[in-house]
Structures are given as C-alpha cells and as structure tokens.
Amino acid sequence: MGRFYITTPIYYANDAPHVGSAYTTVNADALARWHRLLGEETKFITGTDEHGQKVADAALKSGSSPQAWVDQTSARFVEAWDALAISYDDFIRTTEPRHYLSVQKFLTAIYENGYIYKDVYQGLYCVSCEDYFTYESSDEGKCPIHGRALIEMEEENWFFRLSAFEDRLLEHYAQNPDFVTPETKRNEALSFVKSGLKDISITRSSITWGVPVPWDDQHVFYVWYDALINYLTAIGYGRDDDEVDKWWPASHHLIGKEIIRFHCVWWPAMCMAAGLEPPSHVHVHGWLLIGGQKLGKTMAASGAVKLSDISPVVLTDEYGVDPVRYYLLRETALGNDGEFSLEGIVQRYNTDLANNLGNLVARVTTVVGSKCAGVGPGSQADSPLRAEAETAIAESQAAWGRFAPQSALEATWRLIGATNAYLEQRAPWKMDAGDELDAVMGDALEAIRLVAILASPAMPSVCEEIWRRIGLEGRPTDEVLAVSAVWGRYHGGHGVLKGEPLFPRIKAEP
Ligand code: ME8
C-alpha cells in the first residue's frame, strides 16, 4: 500500500487564523482526503508556530504571558480548522515537550557533525517575516514584503554553516527535478542556491521565548530553525526511529511562495547536516490577494480590510463549510495568485453549486420521485454518459496527482455539465414511465454517484448527503477509488429522496 505524508506550514500563533491560512490548509486537506480515497496510508499534519519575537511581541501587547497567548491563539486555529472540516491527523504546537525533544536532538546532531559555530551577527531583521536581510536584499532598509523599517541587529550567535551545502543542494536539485513544483518556483529556489549561500544565525540571546540551545544556556533557537523541525516532530524524530523511517523522506510540504527559501534551501541543508535525506517534495502555491495585495495580518494592520469580517469561521457560518472549501480549491490554480472576494464566493456558489450540481441532484431526485415511484433504476453499461464519466475519473485522478485541485474539480464539473446536458436533450420529465425513462434516470444516478466520490475531497459533507439522497448505504469514501469509481456500480432498486435544495440560491449581494 502506498503512503502519503502531507504538511502545511505551521502558522504563527501571534494572531487568529485568516482566510490565507485557510487556503493552504483546505488544499492540504483535500489532497489528504484524495490520497485516503486512493487507499494510501495518509498522514496529514498542521499546527502552530509559537516561538519567536513576533509572537512574544504580540503577547506583550495583549498583556499576557507568551504561553497564555499562544494557548489562546492556537485554540483559535483548532476552532477554525474544525469549522472547515479539516481532517488533520496531528496538530503540532511548537511549545510541546515532544517538539523540544525533536528540535534539541536534531540540532545536537548538526552541532556534533561540525556544522554549527559561534560568531557575531550584524545586520537587518524583519520581525513580521522573522527573517534576516542585507541592505542589498532589502527595499532601501525596509522589508520588501511588509514595507516596514528593518531593525539593526548585532548579537553573538550560533551559526549554521549553510555555505557548506551549496554543491550538495545543487546536486539534489539536479537529481530530483520535481523536488520543488511548479517549475517557476523551482527555478526561483535554485537561483537562491546558485547566487551563493551565506551561513545563517540560528540562535538568539536577546530573547528567551524559544527552544533552549542544549549546549549553551544563554541562547534559544531562532524561530525558523525550530519551526521547520516540526515536520520531523510529527513523525517521532528522536522518539521513534521506525516511524521516522516509515514516513521520511517521502514528504509533501505545501507552502506559500514567501517561504520558499526556508523550505527549499535551508530545510534540505539542515536535513543533510543532521544526516537525514532532504524532504522529497515541496509544493509552492501563490497568494490570495485583496485589491492586488497579499491578504494577511500585516494588511489588516494597515486598515485596508477587517480580516475578522472574513475569518474562516465567519465565512463558514455565512456560506456553509463545503461552499467555502469549494471556492478556495476551485477559484485559483494552486501555484498562481488569485483575488479573494465575497462576490467571487457567491458567484461560484450560484453557478457551480446551485445551478449545476444542486440542480442536477434536484432534477434527478424529483423525476425519480414522480415517475419511478421514488426507486432509482440501475445504470446501463452502454450509456452515452459512460465515456464522459470515465474521462472525468481519469482527468481528476491525474489532476489530484499533480497537486492541481482546481483542474480536478473542473474535470468533475464537466461530468456534471454533460449529465445536465444529457437530461436537457432527453427530457425525461416529458417521458412516460418505462424502460427508456429508467435508462436515462439510471445513467444520471450513476453519474451523480461518481460525482459524489470525485468531489468528496472538496465537499465531504455535501457528497455524503448526495450519496444518501440517491439511496446508497454508507459514504462515498467507504471503498477505495479503484473499486468505487467504476462505471456501472449504481445497480438500482434504491430509495431516492428529494429533500431540501442542497444549495439554495444566494440572492443578496454581499
Ligand atoms: O510563515 N494567500 O507562518 P504564517 C495564501 N510560521 N496563503 C497564505 C496567505 C495568503 N494571502 N497568507 C498566509 C509562517 N498564507 C511560518 C511558517 S513552517 C515551518 C513555518 C499561508 O502564519 C501560506 O501557506 O505567516 C503561507 O506560507 C503560510 O500561510 C504562512 O503562515
């Protein structure tokens, strides 16, 4: 049986989650659900990044201790992921003892392998990025991402000899063409390596909010250096070697494009330095934008939009969990930037969900109710819809496999469109009861059954409801795809329920 290990970045616990954090998490969740459907043993992890100056500053501002602050904000992430039906297998908090243990073991291994030394750091720092800059890499002394003035720093620190890994990283890129996807992001990562790597400062003595350095009690680790190791904490690094061997290095890290350098340069080098294989895949996605600007906490501070008005919990309350998930997956190709808007959610909802999917289920269940005594007929082996269905299955499978949920859903919606078109053409609502009507309805029910399976990673609860309405037992995910997504498994004789509209149209403009 195959295995699939997928991770999101761990989100800074300086503030509540926003729809940008939800974007990565929903994509990772849908991919995890798809791989579970394939029958693969799947591990999907997410969590919160709780150390560093940004978090310590936020706690101070709120008058709490850092620990009390992160307990509270981390709980808000759990709440948001529950609202979005995120099926994570583990939630890593970097203040947990298990994480301290993994970080200290991992970094001690690097220290003992001779890649950590003491020196003086002098340079510029952005607290929002928790990242170092040179004057040249900055925007005339301001952060190129956040636009804030950078802080001058001078500290005696421990350094990681990143420069020693330039050749090995280049070799890793050459030998693993799909280490970083998409290609444009791979090129960006590779050009970081090619431009020459400088050693990096990995500890702090000016703050105490961090994982203590085991060999120097005056220092804590720099937040990024502790955070990346969460991907190993989750699989038992330092605690369970068998688990590590089981899941590593075959990992899929899904990240936003602003953290490429950490994941595609530092992290593989850190693994090499600790004597581990680098992670096998990093998938980079673009940003959700509002008015062309990256949607995020810094934008909120500028007053452009109130992020709390469009928080994951507010959105799911307003539009329902499955429509919000669908919108995030379907609107923008993973890898590209995309504009976020409430109008966009309503438009997707009314067209793809109400008019296409909802309408299909409503029509079919209504006709079966009125003309087939509420009992769904079986599908035909030689149905005109069969080829459409088989194409949708093959295309969805290929698209999920290349981390393209948008294309996978497009393929699924082409089957919905083809089924609606077939119904328009045959007009079963005008037919009399009999074989011809049964054939059309059985084929439409089979198409709906397949749609409920193919769309289940995106819309788990609606698909379960559709399954129930067409009279099937259990859930669309009970059997593996190779068994269930085969034309002709709707055998008929099932009680079909009409029910309330799945997606009542939204009339009001947001
Ligand atoms: O960077 N559009 O945490 P973070 C799409 N703690 N995705 C977005 C987004 C947007 N507008 N805004 C945020 C950190 N994201 C570190 C990570 S990992 C070892 C440590 C998503 O809270 C995107 O995935 O700033 C981005 O990479 C992540 O949130 C950053 O979250």
Coordinates of C-alpha atoms and ligand atoms in Angstrom, one line a residue:
M1 CA 0.0 0.0 0.0
G2 CA 1.2 3.5 -0.8
R3 CA 1.9 6.2 1.7
F4 CA 1.3 9.9 1.6
Y5 CA 2.7 12.4 4.1
I6 CA 1.5 15.9 3.7
T7 CA 2.1 19.0 5.7
T8 CA 1.0 22.6 5.9
P9 CA 3.3 25.3 7.2
I10 CA 2.8 25.8 10.9
Y11 CA 1.1 29.1 11.4
Y12 CA 2.3 31.9 13.6
A13 CA 0.3 32.0 16.8
N14 CA 0.7 35.7 17.0
D15 CA -2.9 36.2 15.9
A16 CA -6.1 34.4 14.8
P17 CA -6.1 32.4 11.6
H18 CA -7.3 34.2 8.4
V19 CA -8.5 33.0 5.1
G20 CA -4.9 33.0 3.7
S21 CA -4.0 30.4 6.3
A22 CA -7.2 28.5 5.5
Y23 CA -6.2 28.4 1.8
T24 CA -3.2 26.2 2.4
T25 CA -5.0 24.1 5.0
V26 CA -8.0 23.4 2.8
N27 CA -5.8 22.5 -0.1
A28 CA -3.7 20.1 2.0
D29 CA -6.9 18.6 3.5
A30 CA -8.4 17.9 0.1
L31 CA -5.2 16.3 -1.1
A32 CA -5.0 14.2 2.1
R33 CA -8.7 13.1 1.6
W34 CA -7.9 12.2 -2.1
H35 CA -5.0 10.1 -1.1
R36 CA -7.1 8.3 1.6
L37 CA -9.6 7.6 -1.1
L38 CA -6.9 6.0 -3.1
G39 CA -6.4 3.7 -0.2
E40 CA -3.0 5.1 0.7
E41 CA -1.9 5.3 4.4
T42 CA -2.0 9.0 4.8
K43 CA -0.6 11.3 7.5
F44 CA -1.7 15.0 7.3
I45 CA -0.3 17.4 9.8
T46 CA -0.7 21.1 10.5
G47 CA -0.1 23.2 13.6
T48 CA 1.1 26.4 15.2
D49 CA 4.5 28.1 15.3
E50 CA 4.6 29.5 18.7
H51 CA 8.0 31.0 19.4
G52 CA 9.9 34.0 18.1
Q53 CA 9.9 37.7 18.6
K54 CA 6.6 38.3 16.6
V55 CA 4.7 36.1 19.0
A56 CA 6.5 37.4 22.1
D57 CA 5.7 41.0 20.9
A58 CA 2.0 40.1 20.4
A59 CA 1.7 38.6 23.8
L60 CA 3.4 41.6 25.4
K61 CA 1.0 44.0 23.6
S62 CA -2.0 42.0 24.9
G63 CA -0.7 42.0 28.4
S64 CA -0.4 38.1 28.5
S65 CA 2.4 35.8 29.0
P66 CA 3.7 34.3 25.8
Q67 CA 2.4 30.8 26.9
A68 CA -1.1 32.1 27.8
W69 CA -1.2 34.0 24.5
V70 CA -0.2 31.0 22.3
D71 CA -2.6 28.7 24.2
Q72 CA -5.4 31.1 23.2
T73 CA -4.4 31.7 19.6
S74 CA -3.5 28.1 18.9
A75 CA -7.0 27.1 20.1
R76 CA -8.5 29.6 17.5
F77 CA -6.7 27.7 14.8
V78 CA -8.1 24.4 16.0
E79 CA -11.6 26.0 16.1
A80 CA -11.2 27.4 12.5
W81 CA -9.9 24.0 11.2
D82 CA -12.9 22.3 12.8
A83 CA -15.2 24.8 11.2
L84 CA -13.6 23.9 7.8
A85 CA -13.8 20.2 8.4
I86 CA -10.0 19.8 8.3
S87 CA -9.1 16.1 8.7
Y88 CA -5.6 16.5 10.2
D89 CA -4.1 13.5 11.8
D90 CA -1.9 15.6 14.1
F91 CA -1.7 19.2 15.2
I92 CA 1.8 20.2 16.2
R93 CA 2.4 23.0 18.7
T94 CA 6.0 24.1 18.9
T95 CA 5.7 24.6 22.7
E96 CA 5.0 21.0 23.3
P97 CA 7.6 18.9 25.1
R98 CA 7.7 16.4 22.1
H99 CA 8.8 19.2 19.8
Y100 CA 11.5 20.5 22.2
L101 CA 12.9 17.0 22.3
S102 CA 13.0 16.6 18.5
V103 CA 14.5 20.1 18.0
Q104 CA 17.2 19.5 20.6
K105 CA 18.1 16.1 19.2
F106 CA 18.1 17.3 15.6
L107 CA 20.2 20.3 16.3
T108 CA 22.6 18.5 18.5
A109 CA 23.2 16.1 15.6
I110 CA 24.0 19.0 13.4
Y111 CA 26.3 20.5 16.1
E112 CA 28.1 17.2 16.6
N113 CA 28.5 16.9 12.8
G114 CA 30.5 20.2 13.0
Y115 CA 28.1 22.5 11.1
I116 CA 27.4 24.9 13.9
Y117 CA 29.8 27.5 15.2
K118 CA 29.8 30.8 17.2
D119 CA 30.2 34.3 15.6
V120 CA 28.8 37.8 15.7
Y121 CA 25.7 38.6 13.7
Q122 CA 25.3 42.1 12.5
G123 CA 22.6 43.0 10.0
L124 CA 19.0 43.8 9.4
Y125 CA 15.9 41.9 10.6
C126 CA 12.2 41.9 9.9
V127 CA 10.1 40.8 12.8
S128 CA 7.0 40.2 10.6
C129 CA 9.0 37.8 8.4
E130 CA 11.2 36.6 11.3
D131 CA 13.9 36.9 8.6
Y132 CA 17.3 38.5 8.1
F133 CA 18.1 40.9 5.3
T134 CA 21.2 42.6 4.0
Y135 CA 20.9 46.2 2.9
E136 CA 21.0 45.0 -0.8
S137 CA 18.3 42.4 -0.3
S138 CA 16.1 45.0 1.4
D139 CA 14.0 47.7 -0.1
E140 CA 16.3 50.6 0.9
G141 CA 16.3 49.4 4.6
K142 CA 12.6 48.4 4.5
C143 CA 11.2 44.9 4.4
P144 CA 10.4 44.0 0.7
I145 CA 7.3 42.0 1.9
H146 CA 5.9 44.1 4.7
G147 CA 7.2 47.5 3.9
R148 CA 8.3 48.1 7.5
A149 CA 11.6 49.6 8.6
L150 CA 14.1 46.8 9.3
I151 CA 15.7 46.5 12.7
E152 CA 19.5 46.7 13.1
M153 CA 20.8 43.7 15.0
E154 CA 24.1 42.9 16.5
E155 CA 24.5 39.8 18.6
E156 CA 26.9 37.0 19.4
N157 CA 25.1 34.0 18.0
W158 CA 25.5 30.4 16.9
F159 CA 25.6 30.0 13.1
F160 CA 24.7 27.2 10.8
R161 CA 27.3 26.5 8.1
L162 CA 24.7 26.7 5.2
S163 CA 27.6 27.6 2.8
A164 CA 28.9 24.1 3.1
F165 CA 25.9 22.7 1.4
E166 CA 25.8 24.6 -1.9
D167 CA 27.2 21.8 -4.0
R168 CA 25.1 19.1 -2.4
L169 CA 21.9 21.2 -2.8
L170 CA 22.7 21.8 -6.5
E171 CA 23.2 18.1 -6.9
H172 CA 19.9 17.4 -5.1
Y173 CA 18.1 19.7 -7.4
A174 CA 19.7 18.2 -10.5
Q175 CA 18.9 14.7 -9.4
N176 CA 15.3 15.4 -8.3
P177 CA 13.7 17.6 -11.0
D178 CA 10.4 17.6 -9.1
F179 CA 11.8 18.4 -5.7
V180 CA 10.1 21.8 -5.9
T181 CA 7.0 22.5 -8.0
P182 CA 5.8 24.3 -10.0
E183 CA 8.8 24.8 -12.3
T184 CA 8.9 28.6 -11.9
K185 CA 9.2 28.2 -8.1
R186 CA 11.9 25.5 -8.6
N187 CA 13.9 28.0 -10.7
E188 CA 13.4 30.7 -8.0
A189 CA 14.7 28.3 -5.3
L190 CA 17.6 27.1 -7.5
S191 CA 18.6 30.7 -8.2
F192 CA 18.9 31.3 -4.4
V193 CA 21.3 28.4 -4.2
K194 CA 23.2 29.5 -7.2
S195 CA 23.6 33.1 -6.0
G196 CA 25.8 31.7 -3.2
L197 CA 24.8 30.7 0.3
K198 CA 25.9 32.6 3.4
D199 CA 25.9 31.0 6.9
I200 CA 22.9 31.8 9.0
S201 CA 22.5 32.9 12.5
I202 CA 20.3 30.3 14.3
T203 CA 20.2 31.3 17.9
R204 CA 19.2 34.4 20.0
S205 CA 20.4 35.6 23.3
S206 CA 18.3 38.8 23.3
I207 CA 15.0 36.8 23.7
T208 CA 14.1 33.9 25.9
W209 CA 10.9 32.8 24.2
G210 CA 12.2 29.8 22.2
V211 CA 13.6 26.3 22.5
P212 CA 16.7 26.4 24.7
V213 CA 20.0 25.5 23.0
P214 CA 21.2 22.3 24.7
W215 CA 24.9 23.2 24.7
D216 CA 24.5 26.9 25.6
D217 CA 22.0 28.0 28.2
Q218 CA 22.3 31.7 27.3
H219 CA 20.6 31.1 23.9
V220 CA 17.4 29.9 22.4
F221 CA 17.0 28.8 18.8
Y222 CA 15.9 31.2 16.2
V223 CA 12.2 30.6 15.5
W224 CA 12.6 29.3 11.9
Y225 CA 15.2 26.9 13.0
D226 CA 12.9 25.4 15.5
A227 CA 9.8 25.6 13.3
L228 CA 11.0 23.6 10.3
I229 CA 11.7 20.7 12.5
N230 CA 8.0 20.3 13.3
Y231 CA 7.8 18.1 10.1
L232 CA 10.0 15.6 12.0
T233 CA 8.4 16.1 15.4
A234 CA 5.2 14.8 13.9
I235 CA 6.8 11.5 12.8
G236 CA 8.6 10.9 16.1
Y237 CA 12.1 12.2 15.4
G238 CA 14.2 11.4 18.4
R239 CA 11.5 9.3 19.9
D240 CA 10.6 6.6 17.4
D241 CA 13.1 5.7 14.7
D242 CA 10.8 3.3 13.0
E243 CA 8.1 5.9 12.5
V244 CA 10.8 8.3 11.0
D245 CA 11.9 5.5 8.6
K246 CA 8.4 4.8 7.7
W247 CA 7.5 8.4 6.7
W248 CA 10.7 10.1 5.8
P249 CA 11.9 11.4 3.3
A250 CA 8.8 10.8 1.3
S251 CA 7.0 14.0 2.4
H252 CA 5.0 16.7 0.6
H253 CA 5.3 20.1 2.1
L254 CA 2.7 22.5 0.9
I255 CA 3.8 26.2 1.4
G256 CA 3.1 29.7 0.3
K257 CA 5.6 31.4 -2.1
E258 CA 7.1 33.7 0.5
I259 CA 8.7 30.9 2.4
I260 CA 10.5 29.2 -0.5
R261 CA 14.0 29.9 0.8
F262 CA 13.4 28.4 4.2
H263 CA 11.8 25.2 2.8
C264 CA 13.8 24.7 -0.4
V265 CA 17.2 25.9 0.7
W266 CA 17.6 25.9 4.5
W267 CA 15.5 22.9 5.3
P268 CA 17.1 20.4 2.9
A269 CA 20.5 21.6 4.0
M270 CA 19.6 21.2 7.7
C271 CA 18.4 17.6 7.0
M272 CA 21.7 16.9 5.2
A273 CA 23.7 18.3 8.1
A274 CA 21.8 16.2 10.6
G275 CA 22.5 13.1 8.5
L276 CA 18.9 12.7 7.1
E277 CA 17.7 12.7 3.5
P278 CA 16.1 16.0 2.4
P279 CA 12.3 16.1 2.1
S280 CA 11.2 14.7 -1.2
H281 CA 8.7 17.4 -2.4
V282 CA 7.9 21.0 -1.7
H283 CA 4.8 22.3 -3.5
V284 CA 4.6 26.1 -3.7
H285 CA 1.3 28.0 -4.0
G286 CA 0.5 31.6 -4.7
W287 CA -1.3 34.1 -2.6
L288 CA -4.9 35.1 -2.1
L289 CA -5.0 38.8 -2.7
I290 CA -7.4 41.6 -1.8
G291 CA -7.1 44.5 -4.2
G292 CA -3.9 43.0 -5.5
Q293 CA -2.3 42.9 -2.0
K294 CA -1.4 39.8 -0.1
L295 CA -4.2 39.0 2.2
G296 CA -2.7 38.8 5.7
K297 CA -2.2 40.1 9.1
T298 CA 0.0 43.0 8.0
M299 CA -2.6 44.1 5.6
A300 CA -5.1 44.2 8.4
A301 CA -2.9 46.4 10.4
S302 CA -2.9 48.9 7.5
G303 CA -6.7 49.1 7.8
A304 CA -7.4 48.0 4.2
V305 CA -9.9 45.3 5.3
K306 CA -11.0 43.8 8.5
L307 CA -9.8 40.3 8.4
S308 CA -12.0 39.3 11.3
D309 CA -15.0 40.0 9.0
I310 CA -13.8 37.3 6.6
S311 CA -12.3 34.9 9.0
P312 CA -12.8 31.2 8.3
V313 CA -15.4 30.8 11.0
V314 CA -17.4 33.8 9.8
L315 CA -17.2 32.6 6.2
T316 CA -18.3 29.0 7.0
D317 CA -21.2 30.4 9.1
E318 CA -22.3 32.6 6.2
Y319 CA -21.9 30.3 3.2
G320 CA -21.5 26.8 4.7
V321 CA -18.3 24.8 5.1
D322 CA -18.4 22.9 1.7
P323 CA -19.1 26.0 -0.5
V324 CA -16.2 27.8 1.2
R325 CA -13.9 24.9 0.7
Y326 CA -15.0 24.6 -2.9
Y327 CA -14.4 28.2 -3.6
L328 CA -10.9 28.1 -2.2
L329 CA -10.0 25.0 -4.2
R330 CA -11.7 25.9 -7.4
E331 CA -11.2 29.6 -7.9
T332 CA -7.4 29.7 -8.3
A333 CA -4.9 27.3 -9.7
L334 CA -2.6 26.2 -6.9
G335 CA 0.6 28.0 -7.8
N336 CA -1.0 31.2 -9.0
D337 CA -2.1 34.2 -7.1
G338 CA -5.8 34.9 -7.0
E339 CA -8.0 37.7 -5.9
F340 CA -10.3 36.8 -3.0
S341 CA -13.8 38.3 -2.8
L342 CA -17.2 37.6 -1.3
E343 CA -18.7 38.3 -4.7
G344 CA -16.5 35.5 -6.0
I345 CA -17.8 33.1 -3.4
V346 CA -21.4 34.0 -4.2
Q347 CA -20.8 33.6 -7.9
R348 CA -19.2 30.2 -7.6
Y349 CA -21.9 29.2 -5.2
N350 CA -24.8 30.2 -7.5
T351 CA -23.3 28.9 -10.7
D352 CA -21.2 25.8 -9.9
L353 CA -23.1 24.6 -6.9
A354 CA -26.7 25.8 -7.1
N355 CA -27.2 25.8 -10.9
N356 CA -25.0 22.9 -11.8
L357 CA -24.6 20.3 -9.0
G358 CA -27.6 21.3 -6.9
N359 CA -29.9 21.4 -10.0
L360 CA -28.7 18.1 -11.3
V361 CA -29.4 16.3 -8.0
A362 CA -32.8 18.1 -7.6
R363 CA -33.9 17.2 -11.1
V364 CA -33.0 13.6 -10.9
T365 CA -34.4 13.0 -7.5
T366 CA -37.6 14.8 -8.5
V367 CA -38.2 12.8 -11.6
V368 CA -37.4 9.5 -9.9
G369 CA -39.8 10.6 -7.2
S370 CA -42.6 11.4 -9.6
K371 CA -42.1 8.9 -12.3
C372 CA -40.2 5.9 -10.9
A373 CA -42.1 5.7 -7.5
G374 CA -39.0 7.0 -5.7
V375 CA -36.9 4.0 -6.6
G376 CA -33.7 4.7 -8.6
P377 CA -33.3 2.4 -11.6
G378 CA -29.8 0.9 -12.4
S379 CA -27.4 2.3 -15.0
Q380 CA -26.8 1.0 -18.5
A381 CA -23.4 -0.5 -19.5
D382 CA -23.5 1.2 -22.9
S383 CA -24.7 4.6 -21.6
P384 CA -23.8 7.7 -23.6
L385 CA -22.6 9.2 -20.3
R386 CA -20.1 6.4 -19.7
A387 CA -17.3 7.9 -21.7
E388 CA -17.8 11.3 -20.1
A389 CA -17.6 9.7 -16.7
E390 CA -14.5 7.7 -17.5
T391 CA -12.8 10.8 -18.8
A392 CA -13.8 12.7 -15.6
I393 CA -12.4 10.0 -13.4
A394 CA -9.1 9.8 -15.3
E395 CA -8.6 13.5 -15.5
S396 CA -9.5 14.1 -11.8
Q397 CA -7.1 11.4 -10.8
A398 CA -4.3 12.9 -12.9
A399 CA -5.0 16.4 -11.6
W400 CA -5.1 15.5 -7.9
G401 CA -1.9 13.5 -8.5
R402 CA -0.1 16.6 -9.8
F403 CA -1.5 18.8 -6.9
A404 CA -4.0 20.6 -9.1
P405 CA -7.3 20.6 -7.2
Q406 CA -8.7 23.3 -9.5
S407 CA -8.3 21.1 -12.6
A408 CA -9.6 18.0 -10.8
L409 CA -12.8 19.9 -9.9
E410 CA -13.1 21.3 -13.4
A411 CA -13.0 17.7 -14.7
T412 CA -15.6 16.6 -12.2
W413 CA -17.8 19.6 -13.1
R414 CA -17.6 18.7 -16.8
L415 CA -19.3 15.4 -15.9
I416 CA -22.0 17.4 -14.1
G417 CA -22.4 19.6 -17.1
A418 CA -22.5 16.6 -19.5
T419 CA -25.2 14.9 -17.4
N420 CA -27.3 18.1 -17.2
A421 CA -27.0 18.5 -21.0
Y422 CA -28.0 14.8 -21.5
L423 CA -31.1 15.4 -19.3
E424 CA -32.0 18.5 -21.3
Q425 CA -31.6 16.6 -24.5
R426 CA -33.6 13.5 -23.4
A427 CA -36.2 15.5 -21.3
P428 CA -37.1 12.6 -19.0
W429 CA -39.7 14.8 -17.3
K430 CA -41.7 14.5 -20.5
M431 CA -41.4 10.8 -20.8
D432 CA -43.8 8.2 -19.6
A433 CA -42.7 5.6 -17.1
G434 CA -40.9 2.7 -18.8
D435 CA -37.6 1.3 -20.0
E436 CA -36.5 4.5 -21.8
L437 CA -37.1 6.6 -18.7
D438 CA -35.4 4.1 -16.5
A439 CA -32.3 4.0 -18.7
V440 CA -31.9 7.8 -18.6
M441 CA -32.5 8.1 -14.9
G442 CA -30.2 5.1 -14.0
D443 CA -27.4 6.7 -16.0
A444 CA -27.9 10.1 -14.4
L445 CA -27.9 8.5 -11.0
E446 CA -24.7 6.7 -11.8
A447 CA -23.1 9.9 -12.9
I448 CA -24.2 11.5 -9.6
R449 CA -22.8 8.6 -7.7
L450 CA -19.4 9.1 -9.4
V451 CA -19.6 12.9 -8.8
A452 CA -20.2 12.3 -5.1
I453 CA -17.0 10.3 -5.0
L454 CA -14.9 12.6 -7.1
A455 CA -16.0 15.8 -5.3
S456 CA -15.7 14.3 -1.8
P457 CA -12.2 15.6 -1.1
A458 CA -13.5 19.1 -1.7
M459 CA -17.0 18.9 -0.2
P460 CA -17.1 16.0 2.2
S461 CA -20.5 16.6 3.9
V462 CA -22.5 17.6 0.8
C463 CA -21.2 14.5 -1.0
E464 CA -22.3 12.3 1.9
E465 CA -25.7 13.9 1.7
I466 CA -25.9 13.3 -2.1
W467 CA -24.9 9.7 -1.5
R468 CA -27.8 9.3 1.0
R469 CA -30.3 11.0 -1.3
I470 CA -29.6 8.6 -4.2
G471 CA -30.3 5.8 -1.7
L472 CA -26.8 4.4 -1.1
E473 CA -25.6 3.0 2.2
G474 CA -22.5 4.3 4.0
R475 CA -20.4 7.1 2.5
P476 CA -18.8 7.8 -0.9
T477 CA -15.4 7.3 0.7
D478 CA -16.1 3.8 2.2
E479 CA -14.4 2.0 -0.7
V480 CA -11.2 2.8 -2.4
L481 CA -11.4 4.7 -5.7
A482 CA -10.2 1.8 -7.8
V483 CA -13.3 -0.2 -6.7
S484 CA -15.9 2.6 -6.4
A485 CA -15.1 4.9 -9.3
V486 CA -16.0 2.4 -12.0
W487 CA -19.0 3.0 -14.3
G488 CA -22.0 0.7 -13.6
R489 CA -22.0 0.3 -9.8
Y490 CA -25.4 2.0 -9.4
H491 CA -27.4 -1.2 -9.6
G492 CA -30.8 0.3 -8.9
G493 CA -33.6 -0.5 -6.5
H494 CA -32.5 2.2 -4.1
G495 CA -35.0 4.5 -2.4
V496 CA -34.2 8.1 -3.7
L497 CA -35.0 11.1 -1.6
K498 CA -35.8 14.5 -2.9
G499 CA -35.0 16.6 0.2
E500 CA -34.4 20.3 0.5
P501 CA -32.3 22.1 -2.1
L502 CA -28.6 21.4 -1.4
F503 CA -27.6 24.9 -2.3
P504 CA -30.4 27.4 -2.1
R505 CA -29.5 30.3 -4.4
I506 CA -28.0 33.3 -2.7
K507 CA -29.9 36.4 -3.8
A508 CA -28.5 39.3 -1.8
E509 CA -25.2 40.9 -3.0
P510 CA -22.5 40.6 -0.3
Ligands
ME8_1 O1 5.3 31.7 7.6 N1 -2.6 33.6 0.5 O2 3.6 31.4 9.2 P1 2.4 32.3 8.7 C1 -2.3 32.2 0.5 N2 5.3 30.2 10.8 N3 -1.7 31.6 1.5 C2 -1.4 32.4 2.6 C3 -1.7 33.8 2.6 C4 -2.3 34.4 1.5 N4 -2.7 35.6 1.5 N5 -1.3 34.3 3.8 C5 -0.8 33.2 4.5 C6 4.9 31.3 8.7 N6 -0.8 32.1 3.8 C7 5.8 30.3 9.5 C8 5.8 29.0 8.8 S1 6.7 26.5 8.6 C9 7.9 25.6 9.2 C10 6.7 28.0 9.4 C11 -0.4 30.7 4.1 O3 1.4 32.3 9.8 C12 0.8 30.3 3.3 O4 0.8 28.9 3.3 O5 2.9 33.6 8.3 C13 2.0 30.8 4.0 O6 3.1 30.1 3.6 C14 1.6 30.5 5.4 O7 0.2 30.8 5.4 C15 2.4 31.4 6.3 O8 1.8 31.4 7.5

